[in-house]
Coordinates of C-alpha atoms in Angstrom, one line a residue:
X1 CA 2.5 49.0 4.7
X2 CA 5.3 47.1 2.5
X3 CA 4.7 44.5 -0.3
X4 CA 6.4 41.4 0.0
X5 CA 9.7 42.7 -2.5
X6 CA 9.1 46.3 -0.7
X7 CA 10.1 44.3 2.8
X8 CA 12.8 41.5 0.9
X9 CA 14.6 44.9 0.0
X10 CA 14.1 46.6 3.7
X11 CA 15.1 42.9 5.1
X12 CA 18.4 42.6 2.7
X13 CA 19.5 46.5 3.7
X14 CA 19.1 46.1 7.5
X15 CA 21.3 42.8 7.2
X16 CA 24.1 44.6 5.9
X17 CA 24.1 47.1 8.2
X18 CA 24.5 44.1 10.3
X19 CA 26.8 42.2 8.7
X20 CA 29.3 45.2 6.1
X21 CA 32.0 42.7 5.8
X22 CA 29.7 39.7 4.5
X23 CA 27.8 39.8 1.1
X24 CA 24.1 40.0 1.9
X25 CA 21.8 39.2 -1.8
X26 CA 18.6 38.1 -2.6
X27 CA 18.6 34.7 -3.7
X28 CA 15.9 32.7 -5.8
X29 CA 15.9 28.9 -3.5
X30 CA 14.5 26.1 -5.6
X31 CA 14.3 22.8 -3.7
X32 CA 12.7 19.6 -3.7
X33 CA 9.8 18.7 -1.7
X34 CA 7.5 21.9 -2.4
X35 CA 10.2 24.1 -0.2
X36 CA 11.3 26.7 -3.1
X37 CA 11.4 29.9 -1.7
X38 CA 12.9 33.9 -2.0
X39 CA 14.9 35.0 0.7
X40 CA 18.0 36.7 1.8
X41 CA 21.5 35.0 1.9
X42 CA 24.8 35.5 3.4
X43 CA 28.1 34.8 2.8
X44 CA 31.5 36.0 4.6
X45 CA 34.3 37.0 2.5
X46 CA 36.3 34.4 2.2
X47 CA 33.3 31.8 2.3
X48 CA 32.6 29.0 0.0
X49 CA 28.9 28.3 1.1
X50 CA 26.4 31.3 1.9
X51 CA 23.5 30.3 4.1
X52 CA 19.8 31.3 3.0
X53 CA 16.8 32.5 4.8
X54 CA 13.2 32.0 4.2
X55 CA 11.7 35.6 4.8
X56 CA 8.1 34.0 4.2
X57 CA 7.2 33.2 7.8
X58 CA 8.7 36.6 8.7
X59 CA 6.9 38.7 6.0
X60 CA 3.6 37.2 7.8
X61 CA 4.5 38.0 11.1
X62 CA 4.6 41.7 9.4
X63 CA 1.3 41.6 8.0
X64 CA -0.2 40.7 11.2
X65 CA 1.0 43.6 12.8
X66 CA 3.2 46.5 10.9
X67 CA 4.1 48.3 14.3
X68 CA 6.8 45.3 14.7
X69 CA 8.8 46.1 11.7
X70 CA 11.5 47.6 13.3
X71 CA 11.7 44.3 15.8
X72 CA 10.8 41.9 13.7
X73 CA 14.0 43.0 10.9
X74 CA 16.2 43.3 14.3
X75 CA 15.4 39.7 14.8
X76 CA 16.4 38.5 11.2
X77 CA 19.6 40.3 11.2
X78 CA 20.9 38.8 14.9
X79 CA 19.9 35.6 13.4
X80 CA 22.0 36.3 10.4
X81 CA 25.0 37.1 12.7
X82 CA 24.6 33.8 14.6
X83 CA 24.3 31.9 11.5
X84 CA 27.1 33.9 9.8
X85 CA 29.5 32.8 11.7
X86 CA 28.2 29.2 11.7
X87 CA 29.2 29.0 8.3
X88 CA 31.1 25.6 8.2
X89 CA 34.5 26.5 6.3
X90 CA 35.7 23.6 3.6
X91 CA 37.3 23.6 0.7
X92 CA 35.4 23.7 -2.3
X93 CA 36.5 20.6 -3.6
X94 CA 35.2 18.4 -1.3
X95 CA 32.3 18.9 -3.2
X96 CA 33.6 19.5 -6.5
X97 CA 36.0 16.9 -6.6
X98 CA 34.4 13.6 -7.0
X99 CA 37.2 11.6 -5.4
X100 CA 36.5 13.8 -2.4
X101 CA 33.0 13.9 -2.4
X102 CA 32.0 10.1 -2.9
X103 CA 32.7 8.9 0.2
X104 CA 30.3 11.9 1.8
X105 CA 27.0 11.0 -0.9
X106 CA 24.1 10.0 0.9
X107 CA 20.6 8.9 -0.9
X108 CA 17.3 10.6 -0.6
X109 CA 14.2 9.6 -2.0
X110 CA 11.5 11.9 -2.6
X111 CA 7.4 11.7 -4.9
X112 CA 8.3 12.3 -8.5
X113 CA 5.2 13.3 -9.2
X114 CA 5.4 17.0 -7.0
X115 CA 9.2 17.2 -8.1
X116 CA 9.0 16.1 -11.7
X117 CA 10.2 19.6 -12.5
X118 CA 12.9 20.0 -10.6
X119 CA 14.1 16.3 -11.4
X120 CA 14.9 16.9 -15.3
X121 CA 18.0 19.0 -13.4
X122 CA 18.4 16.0 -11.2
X123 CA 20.5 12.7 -11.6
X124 CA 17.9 10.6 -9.9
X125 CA 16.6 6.8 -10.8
X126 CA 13.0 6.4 -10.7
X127 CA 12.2 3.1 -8.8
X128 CA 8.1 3.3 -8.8
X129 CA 6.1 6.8 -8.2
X130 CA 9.1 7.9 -6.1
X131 CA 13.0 9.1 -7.1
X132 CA 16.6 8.4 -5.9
X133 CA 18.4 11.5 -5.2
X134 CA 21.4 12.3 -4.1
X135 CA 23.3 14.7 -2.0
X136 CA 27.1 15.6 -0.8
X137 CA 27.1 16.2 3.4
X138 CA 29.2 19.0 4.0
X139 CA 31.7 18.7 6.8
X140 CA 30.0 21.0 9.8
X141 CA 30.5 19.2 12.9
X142 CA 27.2 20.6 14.8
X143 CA 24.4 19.6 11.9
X144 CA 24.8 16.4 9.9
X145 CA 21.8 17.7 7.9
X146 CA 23.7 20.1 6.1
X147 CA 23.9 19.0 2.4
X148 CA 24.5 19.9 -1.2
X149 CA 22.4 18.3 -4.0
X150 CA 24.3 17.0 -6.9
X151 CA 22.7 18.6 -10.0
X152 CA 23.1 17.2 -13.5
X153 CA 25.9 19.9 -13.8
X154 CA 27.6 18.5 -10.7
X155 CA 27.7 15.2 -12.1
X156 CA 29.4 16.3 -15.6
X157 CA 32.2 17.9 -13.9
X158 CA 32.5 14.8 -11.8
X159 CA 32.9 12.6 -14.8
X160 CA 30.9 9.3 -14.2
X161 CA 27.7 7.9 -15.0
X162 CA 24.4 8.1 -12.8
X163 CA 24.8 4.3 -12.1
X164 CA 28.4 4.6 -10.6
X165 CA 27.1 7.9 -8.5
X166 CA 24.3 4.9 -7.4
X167 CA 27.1 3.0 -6.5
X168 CA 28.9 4.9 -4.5
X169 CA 26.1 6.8 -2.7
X170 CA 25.0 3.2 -1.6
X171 CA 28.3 2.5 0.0
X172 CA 28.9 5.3 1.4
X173 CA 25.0 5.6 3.2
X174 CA 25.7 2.1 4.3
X175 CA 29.1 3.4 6.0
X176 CA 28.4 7.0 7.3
X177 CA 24.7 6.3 8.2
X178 CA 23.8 2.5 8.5
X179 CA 19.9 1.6 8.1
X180 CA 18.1 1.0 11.5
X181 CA 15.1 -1.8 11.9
X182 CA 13.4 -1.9 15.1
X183 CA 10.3 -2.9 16.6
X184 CA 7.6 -0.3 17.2
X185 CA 6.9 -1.5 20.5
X186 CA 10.9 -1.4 21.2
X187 CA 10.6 2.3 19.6
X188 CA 8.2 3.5 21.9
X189 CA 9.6 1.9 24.9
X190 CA 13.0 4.2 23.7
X191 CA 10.6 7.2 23.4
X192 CA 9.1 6.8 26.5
X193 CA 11.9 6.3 29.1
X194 CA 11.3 2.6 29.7
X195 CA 7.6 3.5 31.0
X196 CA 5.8 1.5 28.9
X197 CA 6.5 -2.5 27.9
X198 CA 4.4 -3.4 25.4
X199 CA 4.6 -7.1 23.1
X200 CA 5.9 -7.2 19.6
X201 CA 4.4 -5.2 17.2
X202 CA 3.7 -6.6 13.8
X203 CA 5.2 -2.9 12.9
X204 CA 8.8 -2.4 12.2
X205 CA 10.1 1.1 11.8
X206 CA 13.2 1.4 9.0
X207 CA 15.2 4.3 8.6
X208 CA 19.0 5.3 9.1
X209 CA 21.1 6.1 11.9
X210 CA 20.7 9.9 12.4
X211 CA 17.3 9.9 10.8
X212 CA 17.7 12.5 8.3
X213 CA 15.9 10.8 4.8
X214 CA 15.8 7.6 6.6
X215 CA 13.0 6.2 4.0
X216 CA 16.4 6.1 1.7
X217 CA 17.0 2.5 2.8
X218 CA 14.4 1.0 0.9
X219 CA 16.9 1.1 -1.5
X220 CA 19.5 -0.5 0.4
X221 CA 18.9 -4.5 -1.1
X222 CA 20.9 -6.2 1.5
X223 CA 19.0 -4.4 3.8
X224 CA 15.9 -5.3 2.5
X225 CA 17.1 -8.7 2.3
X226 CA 17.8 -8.9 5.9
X227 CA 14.8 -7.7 7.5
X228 CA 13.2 -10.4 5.3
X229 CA 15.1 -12.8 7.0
X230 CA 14.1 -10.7 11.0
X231 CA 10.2 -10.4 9.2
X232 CA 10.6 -14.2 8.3
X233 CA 9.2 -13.5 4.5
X234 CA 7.9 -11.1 2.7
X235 CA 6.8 -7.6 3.7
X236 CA 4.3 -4.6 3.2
X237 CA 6.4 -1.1 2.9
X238 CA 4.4 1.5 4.5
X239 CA 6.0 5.6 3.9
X240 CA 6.0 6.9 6.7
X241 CA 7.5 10.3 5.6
X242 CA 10.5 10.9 3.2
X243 CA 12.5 10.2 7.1
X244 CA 11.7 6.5 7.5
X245 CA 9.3 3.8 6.5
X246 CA 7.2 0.8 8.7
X247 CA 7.2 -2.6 7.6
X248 CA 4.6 -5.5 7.9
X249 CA 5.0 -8.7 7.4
X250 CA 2.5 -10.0 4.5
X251 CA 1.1 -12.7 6.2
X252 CA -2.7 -12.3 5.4
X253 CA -3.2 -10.1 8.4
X254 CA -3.1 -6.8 6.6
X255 CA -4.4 -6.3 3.0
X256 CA -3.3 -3.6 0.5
X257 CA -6.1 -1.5 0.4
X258 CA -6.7 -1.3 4.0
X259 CA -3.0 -0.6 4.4
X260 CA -3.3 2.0 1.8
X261 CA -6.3 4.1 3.2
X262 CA -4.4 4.1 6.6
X263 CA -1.2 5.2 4.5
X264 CA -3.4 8.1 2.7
X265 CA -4.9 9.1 5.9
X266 CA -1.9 9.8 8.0
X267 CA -0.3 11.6 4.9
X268 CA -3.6 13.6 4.9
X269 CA -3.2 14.8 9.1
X270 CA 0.1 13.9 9.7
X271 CA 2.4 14.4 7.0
X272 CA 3.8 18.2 5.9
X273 CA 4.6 18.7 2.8
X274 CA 8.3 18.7 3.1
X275 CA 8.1 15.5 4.8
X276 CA 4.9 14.0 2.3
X277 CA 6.8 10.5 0.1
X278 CA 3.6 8.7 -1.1
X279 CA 0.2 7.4 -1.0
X280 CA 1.3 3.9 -2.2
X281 CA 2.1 1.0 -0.5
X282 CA 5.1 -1.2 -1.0
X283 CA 6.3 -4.5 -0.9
X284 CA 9.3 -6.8 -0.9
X285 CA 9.5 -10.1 -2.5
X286 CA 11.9 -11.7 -0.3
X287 CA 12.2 -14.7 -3.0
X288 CA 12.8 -12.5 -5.9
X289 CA 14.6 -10.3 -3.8
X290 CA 12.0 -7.2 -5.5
X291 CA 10.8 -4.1 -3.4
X292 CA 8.0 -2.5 -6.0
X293 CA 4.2 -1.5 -5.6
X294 CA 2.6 -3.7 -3.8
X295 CA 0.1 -3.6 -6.9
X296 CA 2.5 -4.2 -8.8
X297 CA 3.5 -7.5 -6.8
X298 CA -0.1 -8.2 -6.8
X299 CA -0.2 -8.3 -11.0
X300 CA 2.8 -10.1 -11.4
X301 CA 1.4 -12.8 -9.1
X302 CA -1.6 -13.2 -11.1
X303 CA 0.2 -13.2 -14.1
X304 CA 2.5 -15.9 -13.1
X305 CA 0.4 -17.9 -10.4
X306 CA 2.2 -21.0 -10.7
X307 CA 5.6 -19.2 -9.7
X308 CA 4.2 -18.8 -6.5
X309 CA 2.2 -21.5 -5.5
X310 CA -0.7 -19.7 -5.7
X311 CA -4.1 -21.0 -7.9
X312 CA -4.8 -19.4 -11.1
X313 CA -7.9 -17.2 -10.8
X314 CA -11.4 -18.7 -11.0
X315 CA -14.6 -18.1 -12.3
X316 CA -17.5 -18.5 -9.8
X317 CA -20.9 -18.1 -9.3
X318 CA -23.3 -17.3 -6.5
X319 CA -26.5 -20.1 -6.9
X320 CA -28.7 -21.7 -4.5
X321 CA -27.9 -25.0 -2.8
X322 CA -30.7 -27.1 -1.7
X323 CA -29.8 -30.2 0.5
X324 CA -32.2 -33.0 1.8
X325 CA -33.6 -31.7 5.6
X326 CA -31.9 -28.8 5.1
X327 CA -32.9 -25.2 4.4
X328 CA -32.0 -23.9 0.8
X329 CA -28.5 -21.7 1.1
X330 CA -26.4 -19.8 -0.8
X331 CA -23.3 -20.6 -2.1
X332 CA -20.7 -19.4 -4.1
X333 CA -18.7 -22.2 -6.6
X334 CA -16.9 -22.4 -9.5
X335 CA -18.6 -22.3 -13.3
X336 CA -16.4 -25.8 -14.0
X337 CA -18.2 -29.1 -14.8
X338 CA -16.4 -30.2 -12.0
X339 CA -17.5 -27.8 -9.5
X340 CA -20.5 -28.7 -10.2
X341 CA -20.2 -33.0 -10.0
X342 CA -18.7 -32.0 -7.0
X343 CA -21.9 -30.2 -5.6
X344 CA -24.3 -32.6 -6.3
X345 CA -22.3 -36.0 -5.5
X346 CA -22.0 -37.4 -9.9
X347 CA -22.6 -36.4 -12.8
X348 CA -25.1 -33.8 -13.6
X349 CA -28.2 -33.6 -15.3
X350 CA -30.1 -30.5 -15.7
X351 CA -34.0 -29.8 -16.3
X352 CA -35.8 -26.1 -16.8
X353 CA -39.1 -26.5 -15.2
X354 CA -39.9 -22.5 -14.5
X355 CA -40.5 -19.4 -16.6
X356 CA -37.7 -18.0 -14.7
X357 CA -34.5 -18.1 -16.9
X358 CA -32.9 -20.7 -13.8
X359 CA -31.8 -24.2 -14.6
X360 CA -31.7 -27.0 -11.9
X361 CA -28.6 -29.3 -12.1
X362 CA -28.7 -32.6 -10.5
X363 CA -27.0 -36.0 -9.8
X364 CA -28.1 -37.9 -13.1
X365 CA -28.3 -40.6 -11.2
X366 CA -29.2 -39.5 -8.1
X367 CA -32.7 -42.4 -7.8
X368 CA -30.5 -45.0 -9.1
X369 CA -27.8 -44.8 -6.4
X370 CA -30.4 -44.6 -3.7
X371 CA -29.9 -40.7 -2.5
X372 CA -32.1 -39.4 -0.1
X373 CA -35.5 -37.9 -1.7
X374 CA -35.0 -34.2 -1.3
X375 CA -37.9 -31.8 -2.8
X376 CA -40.8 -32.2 -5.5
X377 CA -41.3 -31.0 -8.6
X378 CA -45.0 -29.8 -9.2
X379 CA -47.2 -28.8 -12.5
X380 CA -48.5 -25.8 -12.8
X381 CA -51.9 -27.9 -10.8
X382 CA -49.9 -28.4 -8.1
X383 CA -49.5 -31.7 -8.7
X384 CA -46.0 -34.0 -8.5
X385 CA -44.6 -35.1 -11.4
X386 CA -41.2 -35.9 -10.0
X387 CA -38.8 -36.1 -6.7
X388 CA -35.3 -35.1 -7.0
X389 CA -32.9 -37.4 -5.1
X390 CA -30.0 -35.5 -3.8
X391 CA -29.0 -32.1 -3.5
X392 CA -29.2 -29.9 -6.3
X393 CA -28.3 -26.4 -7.6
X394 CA -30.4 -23.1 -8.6
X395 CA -28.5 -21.5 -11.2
X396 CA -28.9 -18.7 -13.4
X397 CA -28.9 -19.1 -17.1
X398 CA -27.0 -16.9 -19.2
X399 CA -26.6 -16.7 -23.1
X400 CA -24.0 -19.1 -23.2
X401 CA -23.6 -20.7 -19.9
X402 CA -24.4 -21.0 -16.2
X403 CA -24.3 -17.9 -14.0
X404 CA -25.2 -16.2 -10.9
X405 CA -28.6 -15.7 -9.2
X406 CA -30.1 -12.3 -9.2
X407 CA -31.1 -11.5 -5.9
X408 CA -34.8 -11.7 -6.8
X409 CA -34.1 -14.8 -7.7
X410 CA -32.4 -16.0 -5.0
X411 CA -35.1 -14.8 -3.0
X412 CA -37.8 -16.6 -5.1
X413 CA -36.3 -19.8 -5.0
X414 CA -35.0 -19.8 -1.5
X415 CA -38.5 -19.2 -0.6
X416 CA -39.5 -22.0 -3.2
X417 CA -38.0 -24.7 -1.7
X418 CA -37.3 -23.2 1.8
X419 CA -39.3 -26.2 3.6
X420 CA -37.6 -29.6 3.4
X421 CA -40.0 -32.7 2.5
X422 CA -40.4 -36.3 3.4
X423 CA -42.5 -38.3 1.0
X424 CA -45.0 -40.7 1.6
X425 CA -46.5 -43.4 -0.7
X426 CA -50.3 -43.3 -1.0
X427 CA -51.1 -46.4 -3.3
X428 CA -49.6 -45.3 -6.9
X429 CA -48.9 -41.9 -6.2
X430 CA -46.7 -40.1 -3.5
X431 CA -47.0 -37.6 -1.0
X432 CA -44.7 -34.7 0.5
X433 CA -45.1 -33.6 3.7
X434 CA -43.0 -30.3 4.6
X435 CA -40.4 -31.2 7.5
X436 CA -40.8 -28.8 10.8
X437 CA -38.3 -26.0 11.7
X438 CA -37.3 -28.1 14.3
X439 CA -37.2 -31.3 12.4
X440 CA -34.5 -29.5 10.5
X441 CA -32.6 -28.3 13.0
X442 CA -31.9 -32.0 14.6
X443 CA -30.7 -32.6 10.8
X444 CA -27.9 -29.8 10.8
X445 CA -25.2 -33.3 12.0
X446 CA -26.1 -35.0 8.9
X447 CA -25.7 -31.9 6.1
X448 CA -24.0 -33.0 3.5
X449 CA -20.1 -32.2 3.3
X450 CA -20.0 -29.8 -0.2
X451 CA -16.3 -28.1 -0.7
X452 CA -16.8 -24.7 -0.9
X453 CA -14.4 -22.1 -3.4
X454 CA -12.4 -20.7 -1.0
X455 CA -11.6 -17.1 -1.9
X456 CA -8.1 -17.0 -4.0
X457 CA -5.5 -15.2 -1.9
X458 CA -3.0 -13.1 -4.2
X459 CA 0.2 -14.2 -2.2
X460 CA 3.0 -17.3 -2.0
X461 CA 2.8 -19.6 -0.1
X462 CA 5.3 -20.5 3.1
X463 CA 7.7 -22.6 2.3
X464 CA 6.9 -25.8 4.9

């Protein structure tokens, strides 16, 4: 049984035989995507391109079962005489010759990460985790797939910069294969024969016409601009594959992270290797006219809220609201004195009757202004010393300020003060009497109306 260069060697000889008049070598195939290879290639005399074969899949085939040798290097050499004579036939200039070859460039953008070797031979511009590269179609009339990549050495012998190659690859992309936005619903009506009519997706699929490396319009601006205006704003960028991407307008529907574990799971069943672009998503900042990480949008928000209508990032705390005729409840508001003046109706005094490390802030002049009697304060006898009037707050102490309730302790105190009380004079002293569950419940129409911190949302705001 043959080792793998023991049947590259018995592959290469019986291809001659097939083809005498064409040169048959092996050939070394290093290529982006994880799709480097050693295999046979073939070029007729006369020919400026050869065309190479992955023996891989056919050296397996072997291993499985030896007794096909004979048919299985039969099959590689008819192939190579069918593809032989495929050979598209061009002058070598038109890839050479930059004035020739500009108006053929197309764009493909591929992970840097799995290519960073490959890339320090590469002109490429790095625009996140993933690379612009770029590629000359060659003029074959049955497969628009077929491509040259333009190598550092290509580029010196064209004589102009990486950002004028940019250029032109842009311009040409945008007139040899035009960027393509539809609907998914509208994509799988096309995919289906008409048999199914489904209602807009929030899904968009982007690529180009053709297909081929389709994800290459996220670097198309006007493009990008465009479908902003189709989306109405901004836009999750979700890669699909190096092929095509999906976009979603960022409305508040969708958030990053669950739009990146669906992104890492599909790449994880779905994807191949050849086809794998990233784990990340994207977005496009239809004001600043940005497509980056949508992290990265995420940051610069937060950096620069008030460039985006969007509240600077607060500092809140979970604590324990206790309301007259209401059940105690948790809440979660921010560490501000005014966050706090707003909870309890004024301004705020607070006492520290318990061992616990808890304070309990109040309206200072909660008795004065006549507000409701809410729940007593008792010695450790059991006896009142004094009625809070309004609602108040359990909060946590820390060594410098206010802070959040440990669960024990909102436990504690929940169960502390869980009964609502009506009070009762009885000659100089005064009485509590717990309020029934379904006393309480008649009371839910006259709770108090207490703003609560609505959770800070990391995006702009509509224009109205």
């Amino acid at each position: 049984m043959m080792n793998f260069d023991e049947f590259l060697e018995a592959t290469r000889t019986r291809v001659q035989e097939e083809l005498p008049d064409t040169q048959v070598k092996i050939q070394q195939v290093n290529k982006l995507q994880g799709e480097s290879y050693v295999g046979i290639s073939v070029q007729p005399e006369g020919a400026v391109a050869a065309a190479t074969f992955n023996i891989g899949p056919a050296f397996e085939r072997y291993q499985a079962d030896p007794s096909q040798e004979s048919a299985i290097l039969d099959k590689i050499a008819s192939d190579a005489r069918q593809v032989s004579a495929a050979i598209p036939v061009f002058e070598v200039n038109s890839i050479t010759d930059y004035e020739s070859a500009k108006s053929h460039l197309v764009m493909q953008v591929v992970p840097v990460e799995p290519n960073k070797e490959m890339l320090e031979n590469i002109p490429h511009k790095t625009v996140e985790d993933i690379a612009v590269v770029y590629r000359v179609e060659l003029p074959h009339p049955e497969d628009s797939s077929a491509t040259t990549l333009v190598t550092n050495q290509l580029l010196d012998q064209y004589g102009v910069t990486s950002e004028q190659l940019h250029a032109d690859a842009v311009a040409a992309q945008l007139a040899n294969h035009p960027p393509v936005l539809k609907n998914m619903s509208e994509m799988m009506a096309e995919m289906s024969g008409g048999m199914f009519d489904m209602p807009e997706s929030p899904m968009w699929v982007a690529t180009v016409e053709g297909g081929m490396n389709g994800a290459s319009v996220t670097q198309l601006p006007d493009f990008l601009q465009e479908a902003a205006d189709r989306l109405g704003g901004d836009y999750f960028v979700l890669p699909s594959s190096v092929h095509e991407v999906l976009f979603i307008r960022d409305d508040g529907s969708f958030e990053r992270d669950q739009l990146e574990s669906m992104v890492r799971g599909v790449n994880a069943t779905e994807v191949s290797e050849a086809d794998f672009l990233s784990d990340s998503v994207y977005h496009y900042d239809s004001d600043d006219h940005i497509f980056e990480k949508a992290v990265t949008f995420e940051s610069r928000v937060a950096e620069s809220p008030e460039l985006y209508g969007a509240e600077p990032t607060r500092d809140t705390m979970t604590v324990l609201l206790v309301e007259p005729n209401q059940h105690p409840r948790p809440v979660e508001i921010g560490t501000e004195l005014e966050d706090l003046q707003a909870a309890v109706g004024g301004y705020i005094e607070v006492v520290y009757p318990f061992d616990e490390p808890v304070g309990l802030v109040m309206n200072e002049e909660g008795k004065l202004d006549g507000l409701t009697l809410n729940r007593a304060l008792r010695d450790d006898n059991g006896e009142i010393y004094d009625v809070v009037a309004g609602s108040f707050l359990v909060v946590g102490l820390t060594d410098e300020d206010f802070g959040s309730l440990s669960p024990d302790q909102m436990k504690a105190f929940e169960e502390k003060f869980h009964s609502p009380e009506v009070f009762v004079r009885m000659g100089r002293g005064i009485m509590a009497v717990p309020l029934p569950d379904e006393k309480v419940e008649k009371q839910q129409e006259k709770k108090l109306d207490v703003p609560e911190l609505k959770p800070h949302k990391k995006v702009k705001e509509e224009a109205l």
